[in-house]
mmCIF file of C-alpha atoms in Angstrom:
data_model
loop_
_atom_site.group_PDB
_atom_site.id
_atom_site.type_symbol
_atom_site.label_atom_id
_atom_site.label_comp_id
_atom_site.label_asym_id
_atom_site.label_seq_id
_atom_site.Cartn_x
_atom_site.Cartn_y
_atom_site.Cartn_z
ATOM 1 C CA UNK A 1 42.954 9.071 7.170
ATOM 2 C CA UNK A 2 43.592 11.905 9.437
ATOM 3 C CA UNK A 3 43.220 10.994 13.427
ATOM 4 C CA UNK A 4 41.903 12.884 16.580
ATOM 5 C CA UNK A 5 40.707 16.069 14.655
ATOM 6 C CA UNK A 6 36.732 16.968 15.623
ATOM 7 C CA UNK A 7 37.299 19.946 12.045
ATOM 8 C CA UNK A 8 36.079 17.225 9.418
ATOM 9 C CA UNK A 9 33.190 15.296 10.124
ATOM 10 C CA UNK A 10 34.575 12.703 7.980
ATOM 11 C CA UNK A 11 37.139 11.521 9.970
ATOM 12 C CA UNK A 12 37.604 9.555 12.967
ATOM 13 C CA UNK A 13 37.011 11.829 16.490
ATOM 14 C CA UNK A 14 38.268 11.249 19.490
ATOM 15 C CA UNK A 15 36.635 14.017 21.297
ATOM 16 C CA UNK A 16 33.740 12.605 23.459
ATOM 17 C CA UNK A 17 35.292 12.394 26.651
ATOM 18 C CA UNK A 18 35.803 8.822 26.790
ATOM 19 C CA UNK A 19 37.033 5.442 24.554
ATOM 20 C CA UNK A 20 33.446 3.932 24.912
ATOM 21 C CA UNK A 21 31.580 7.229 23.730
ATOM 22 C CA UNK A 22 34.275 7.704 21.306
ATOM 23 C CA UNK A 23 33.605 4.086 20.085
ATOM 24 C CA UNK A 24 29.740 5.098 19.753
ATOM 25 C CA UNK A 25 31.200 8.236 17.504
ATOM 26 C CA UNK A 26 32.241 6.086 14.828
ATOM 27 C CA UNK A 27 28.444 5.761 13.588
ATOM 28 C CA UNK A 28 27.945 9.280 12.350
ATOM 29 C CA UNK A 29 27.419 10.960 9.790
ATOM 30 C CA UNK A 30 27.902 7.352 8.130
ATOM 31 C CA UNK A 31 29.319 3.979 8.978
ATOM 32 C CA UNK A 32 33.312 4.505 9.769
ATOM 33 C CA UNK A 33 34.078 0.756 10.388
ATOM 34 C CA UNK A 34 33.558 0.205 6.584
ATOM 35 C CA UNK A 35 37.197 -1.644 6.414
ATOM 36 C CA UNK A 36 39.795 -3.393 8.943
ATOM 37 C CA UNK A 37 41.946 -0.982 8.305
ATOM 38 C CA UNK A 38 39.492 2.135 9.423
ATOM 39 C CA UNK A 39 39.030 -0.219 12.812
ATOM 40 C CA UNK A 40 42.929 -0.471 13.081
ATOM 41 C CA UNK A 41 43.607 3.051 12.836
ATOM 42 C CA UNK A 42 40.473 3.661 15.520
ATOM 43 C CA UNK A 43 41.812 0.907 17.437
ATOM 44 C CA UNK A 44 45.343 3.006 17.761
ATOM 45 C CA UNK A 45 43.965 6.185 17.835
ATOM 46 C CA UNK A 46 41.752 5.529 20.837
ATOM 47 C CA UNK A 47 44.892 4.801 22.532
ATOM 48 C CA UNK A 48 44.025 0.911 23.216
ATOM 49 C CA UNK A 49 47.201 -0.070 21.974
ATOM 50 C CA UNK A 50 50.474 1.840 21.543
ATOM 51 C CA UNK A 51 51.500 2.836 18.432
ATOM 52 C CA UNK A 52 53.252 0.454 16.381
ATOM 53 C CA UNK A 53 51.675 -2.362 17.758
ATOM 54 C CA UNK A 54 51.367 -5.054 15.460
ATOM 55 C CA UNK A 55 47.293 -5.868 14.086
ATOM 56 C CA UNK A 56 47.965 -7.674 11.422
ATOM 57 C CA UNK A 57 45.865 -10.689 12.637
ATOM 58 C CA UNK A 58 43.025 -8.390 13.068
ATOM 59 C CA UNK A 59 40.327 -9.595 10.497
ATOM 60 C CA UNK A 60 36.324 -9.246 9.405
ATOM 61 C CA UNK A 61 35.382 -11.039 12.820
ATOM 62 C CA UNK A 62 36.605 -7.838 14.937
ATOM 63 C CA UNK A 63 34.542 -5.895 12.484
ATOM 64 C CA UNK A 64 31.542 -7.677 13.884
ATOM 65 C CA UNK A 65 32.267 -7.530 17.489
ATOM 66 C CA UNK A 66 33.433 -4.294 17.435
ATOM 67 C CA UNK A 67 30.105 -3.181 15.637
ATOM 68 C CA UNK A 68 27.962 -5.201 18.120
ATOM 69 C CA UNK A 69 29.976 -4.100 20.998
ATOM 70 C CA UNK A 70 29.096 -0.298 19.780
ATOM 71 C CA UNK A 71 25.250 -1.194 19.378
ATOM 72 C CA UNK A 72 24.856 -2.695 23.014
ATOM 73 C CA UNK A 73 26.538 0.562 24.384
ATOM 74 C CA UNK A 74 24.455 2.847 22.853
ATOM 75 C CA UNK A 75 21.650 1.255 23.976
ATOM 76 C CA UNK A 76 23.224 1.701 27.452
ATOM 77 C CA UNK A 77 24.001 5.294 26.890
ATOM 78 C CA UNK A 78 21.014 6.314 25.423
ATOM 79 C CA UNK A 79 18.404 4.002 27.924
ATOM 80 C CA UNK A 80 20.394 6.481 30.490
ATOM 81 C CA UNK A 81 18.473 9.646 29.326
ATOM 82 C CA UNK A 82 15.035 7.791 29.457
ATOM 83 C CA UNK A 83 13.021 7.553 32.141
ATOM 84 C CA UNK A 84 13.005 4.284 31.985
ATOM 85 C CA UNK A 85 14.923 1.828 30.412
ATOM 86 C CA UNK A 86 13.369 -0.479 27.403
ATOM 87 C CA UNK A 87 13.496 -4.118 27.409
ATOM 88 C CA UNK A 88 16.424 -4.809 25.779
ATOM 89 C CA UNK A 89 18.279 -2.632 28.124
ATOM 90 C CA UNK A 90 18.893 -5.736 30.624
ATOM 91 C CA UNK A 91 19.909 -7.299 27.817
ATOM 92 C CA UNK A 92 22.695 -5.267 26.438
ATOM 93 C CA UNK A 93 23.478 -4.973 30.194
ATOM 94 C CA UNK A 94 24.111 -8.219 29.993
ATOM 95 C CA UNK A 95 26.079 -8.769 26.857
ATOM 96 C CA UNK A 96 28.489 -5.847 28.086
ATOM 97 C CA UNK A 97 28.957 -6.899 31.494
ATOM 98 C CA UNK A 98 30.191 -10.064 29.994
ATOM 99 C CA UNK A 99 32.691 -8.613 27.752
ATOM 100 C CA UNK A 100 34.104 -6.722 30.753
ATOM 101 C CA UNK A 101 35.317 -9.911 31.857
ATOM 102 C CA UNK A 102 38.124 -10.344 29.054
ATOM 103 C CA UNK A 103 41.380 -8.875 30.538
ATOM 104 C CA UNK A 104 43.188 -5.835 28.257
ATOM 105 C CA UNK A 105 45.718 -6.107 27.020
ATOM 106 C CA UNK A 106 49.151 -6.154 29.131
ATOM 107 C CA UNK A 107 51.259 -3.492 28.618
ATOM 108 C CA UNK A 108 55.003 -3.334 29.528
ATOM 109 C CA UNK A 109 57.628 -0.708 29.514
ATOM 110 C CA UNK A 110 60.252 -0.578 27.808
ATOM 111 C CA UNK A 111 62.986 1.504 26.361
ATOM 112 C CA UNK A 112 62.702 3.209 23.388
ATOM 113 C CA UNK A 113 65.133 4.325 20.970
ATOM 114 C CA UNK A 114 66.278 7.666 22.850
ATOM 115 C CA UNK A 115 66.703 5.714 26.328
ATOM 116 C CA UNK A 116 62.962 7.177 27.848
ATOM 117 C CA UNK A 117 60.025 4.247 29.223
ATOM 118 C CA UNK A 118 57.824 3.638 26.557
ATOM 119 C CA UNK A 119 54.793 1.700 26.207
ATOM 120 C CA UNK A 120 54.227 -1.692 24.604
ATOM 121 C CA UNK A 121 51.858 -4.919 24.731
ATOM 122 C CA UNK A 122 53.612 -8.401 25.811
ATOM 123 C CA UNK A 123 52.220 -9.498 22.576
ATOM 124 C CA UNK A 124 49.320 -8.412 19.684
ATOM 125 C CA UNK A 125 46.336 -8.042 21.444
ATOM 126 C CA UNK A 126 43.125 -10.657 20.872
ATOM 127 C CA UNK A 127 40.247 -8.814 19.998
ATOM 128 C CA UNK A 128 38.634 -9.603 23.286
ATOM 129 C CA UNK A 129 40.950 -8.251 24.989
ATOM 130 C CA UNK A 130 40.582 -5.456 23.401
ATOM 131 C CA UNK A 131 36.596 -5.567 23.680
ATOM 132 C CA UNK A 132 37.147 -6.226 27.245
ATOM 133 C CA UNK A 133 38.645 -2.667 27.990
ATOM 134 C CA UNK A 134 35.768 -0.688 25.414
ATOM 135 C CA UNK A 135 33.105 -2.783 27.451
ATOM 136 C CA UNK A 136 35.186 -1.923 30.787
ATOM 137 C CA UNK A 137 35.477 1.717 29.975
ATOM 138 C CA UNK A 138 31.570 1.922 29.670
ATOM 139 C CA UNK A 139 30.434 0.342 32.660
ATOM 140 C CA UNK A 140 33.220 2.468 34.599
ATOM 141 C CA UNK A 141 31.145 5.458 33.197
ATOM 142 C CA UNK A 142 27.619 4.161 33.189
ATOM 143 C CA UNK A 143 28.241 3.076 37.043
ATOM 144 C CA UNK A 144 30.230 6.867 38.251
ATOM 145 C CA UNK A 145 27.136 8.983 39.420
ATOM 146 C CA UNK A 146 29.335 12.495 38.438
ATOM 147 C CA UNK A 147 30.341 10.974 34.884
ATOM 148 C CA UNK A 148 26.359 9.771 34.224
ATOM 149 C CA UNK A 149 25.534 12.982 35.260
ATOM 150 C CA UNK A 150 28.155 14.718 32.637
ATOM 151 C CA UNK A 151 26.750 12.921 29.398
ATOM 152 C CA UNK A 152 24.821 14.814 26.976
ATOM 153 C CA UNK A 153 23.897 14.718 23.209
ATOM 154 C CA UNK A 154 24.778 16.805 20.382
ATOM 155 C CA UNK A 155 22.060 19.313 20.014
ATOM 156 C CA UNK A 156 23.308 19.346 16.248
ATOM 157 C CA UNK A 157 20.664 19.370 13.794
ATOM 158 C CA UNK A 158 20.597 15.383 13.301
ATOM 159 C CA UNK A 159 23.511 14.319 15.457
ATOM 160 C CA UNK A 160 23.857 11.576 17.370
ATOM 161 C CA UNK A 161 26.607 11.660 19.118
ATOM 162 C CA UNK A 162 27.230 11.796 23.299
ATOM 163 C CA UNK A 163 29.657 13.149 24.947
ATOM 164 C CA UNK A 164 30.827 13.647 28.043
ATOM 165 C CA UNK A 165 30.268 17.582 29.153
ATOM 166 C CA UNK A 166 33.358 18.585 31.207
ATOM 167 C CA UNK A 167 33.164 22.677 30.615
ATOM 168 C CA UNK A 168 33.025 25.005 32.949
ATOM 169 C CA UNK A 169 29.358 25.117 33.964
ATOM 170 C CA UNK A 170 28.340 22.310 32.298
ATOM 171 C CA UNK A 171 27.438 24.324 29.723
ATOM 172 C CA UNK A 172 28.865 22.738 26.505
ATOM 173 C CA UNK A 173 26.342 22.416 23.675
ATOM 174 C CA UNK A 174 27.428 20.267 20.524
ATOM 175 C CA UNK A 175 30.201 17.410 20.320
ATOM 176 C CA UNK A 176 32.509 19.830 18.848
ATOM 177 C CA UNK A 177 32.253 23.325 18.163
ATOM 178 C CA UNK A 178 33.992 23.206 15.310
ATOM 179 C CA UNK A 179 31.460 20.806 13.577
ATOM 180 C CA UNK A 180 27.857 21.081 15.132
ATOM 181 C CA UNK A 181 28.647 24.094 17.060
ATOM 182 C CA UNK A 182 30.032 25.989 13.761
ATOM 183 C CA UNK A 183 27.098 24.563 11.980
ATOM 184 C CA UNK A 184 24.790 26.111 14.389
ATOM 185 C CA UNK A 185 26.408 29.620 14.079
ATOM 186 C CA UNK A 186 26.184 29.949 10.378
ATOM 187 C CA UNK A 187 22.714 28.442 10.655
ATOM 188 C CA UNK A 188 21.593 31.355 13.191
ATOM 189 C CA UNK A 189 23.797 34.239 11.026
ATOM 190 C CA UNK A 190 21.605 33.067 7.827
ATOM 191 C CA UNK A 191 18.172 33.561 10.161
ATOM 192 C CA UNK A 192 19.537 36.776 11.074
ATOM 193 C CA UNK A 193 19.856 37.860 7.246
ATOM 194 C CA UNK A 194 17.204 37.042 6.662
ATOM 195 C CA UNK A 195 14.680 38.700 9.372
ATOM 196 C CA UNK A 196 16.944 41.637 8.303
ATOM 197 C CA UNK A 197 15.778 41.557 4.303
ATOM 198 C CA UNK A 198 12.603 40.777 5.355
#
């Protein structure tokens, strides 16, 4: 599975802005934490581990958290763009601030092969640990008045996704250009045709 690309829609995207809305991304257009393996590859690709770092004791249970984790954050996110937030905001709130509390993991440098620092963890990461920086990452953005101010959503015909706008002029659109935005741009060429016909 191809990483970090926003061209497929398919794959895994790592273009929101930041590892918590990123983390929200993997919802659309369909469930991507269908397997370990998909939340192993998002887990490296989201840069909370280096590469090569050993997951093998990653199981089903990280599945779960991982997928509740996601759901209390959107509700975050999202309760941000109402007026006022719903019950179960406090709640989430909650449940987030809590898995703040687990440290990250503890990286170390080290040498690599060609001499040059590289990264590494002191040892496989627990899951939450892990958790612990998503959950950190959100309140960090939820609590920064110029980052809150910076998140929009997709105005993609039936996308869900947030992001956080850092354009020039705050003008950005879509998640990606090349999916929603590209989308959007065939959708308004096919109008034109066909006011022209008409």
């Amino acid at each position: 599975m191809a990483l970090g690309t926003a061209t497929d829609p398919y794959e895994l995207r790592f273009d929101a802005g930041r590892i918590s809305l990123d983390l929200l991304a993997t919802t659309h257009p369909e469930e991507r934490f269908d397997s370990v393996e998909v939340l192993c590859a998002w887990i490296v690709g989201a840069g909370l581990v280096p590469p090569g770092t050993p997951l093998a004791h990653a199981g089903p249970p990280w599945l779960v958290e991982f997928r509740e984790l996601r759901g209390r954050i959107g509700q975050l996110v999202r309760g941000s763009f109402a007026p006022e937030p719903w019950p179960s905001y406090d709640i989430a709130l909650a449940r987030v601030n809590d898995v703040a509390l687990a440290a990250p993991p503890a990286p170390r440098a080290v040498r690599g092969e060609d001499g040059t620092l590289v990264r590494e963890l002191d040892h496989p990461p627990e899951c939450g640990a892990l958790l612990g920086a998503v959950a950190r990452d959100a309140l960090e953005l939820l609590t920064d008045p110029v980052a809150r101010a910076a998140l929009r959503e997709c105005e993609g015909d039936n996308c869900p996704i947030v992001y956080l706008d850092t354009s020039r002029g705050r003008r950005r659109r879509w998640c990606s250009s090349e999916v929603c935005g590209n989308r959007e741009r065939v959708a308004r060429h096919r109008r034109r045709v066909a006011l022209t016909r008409a």
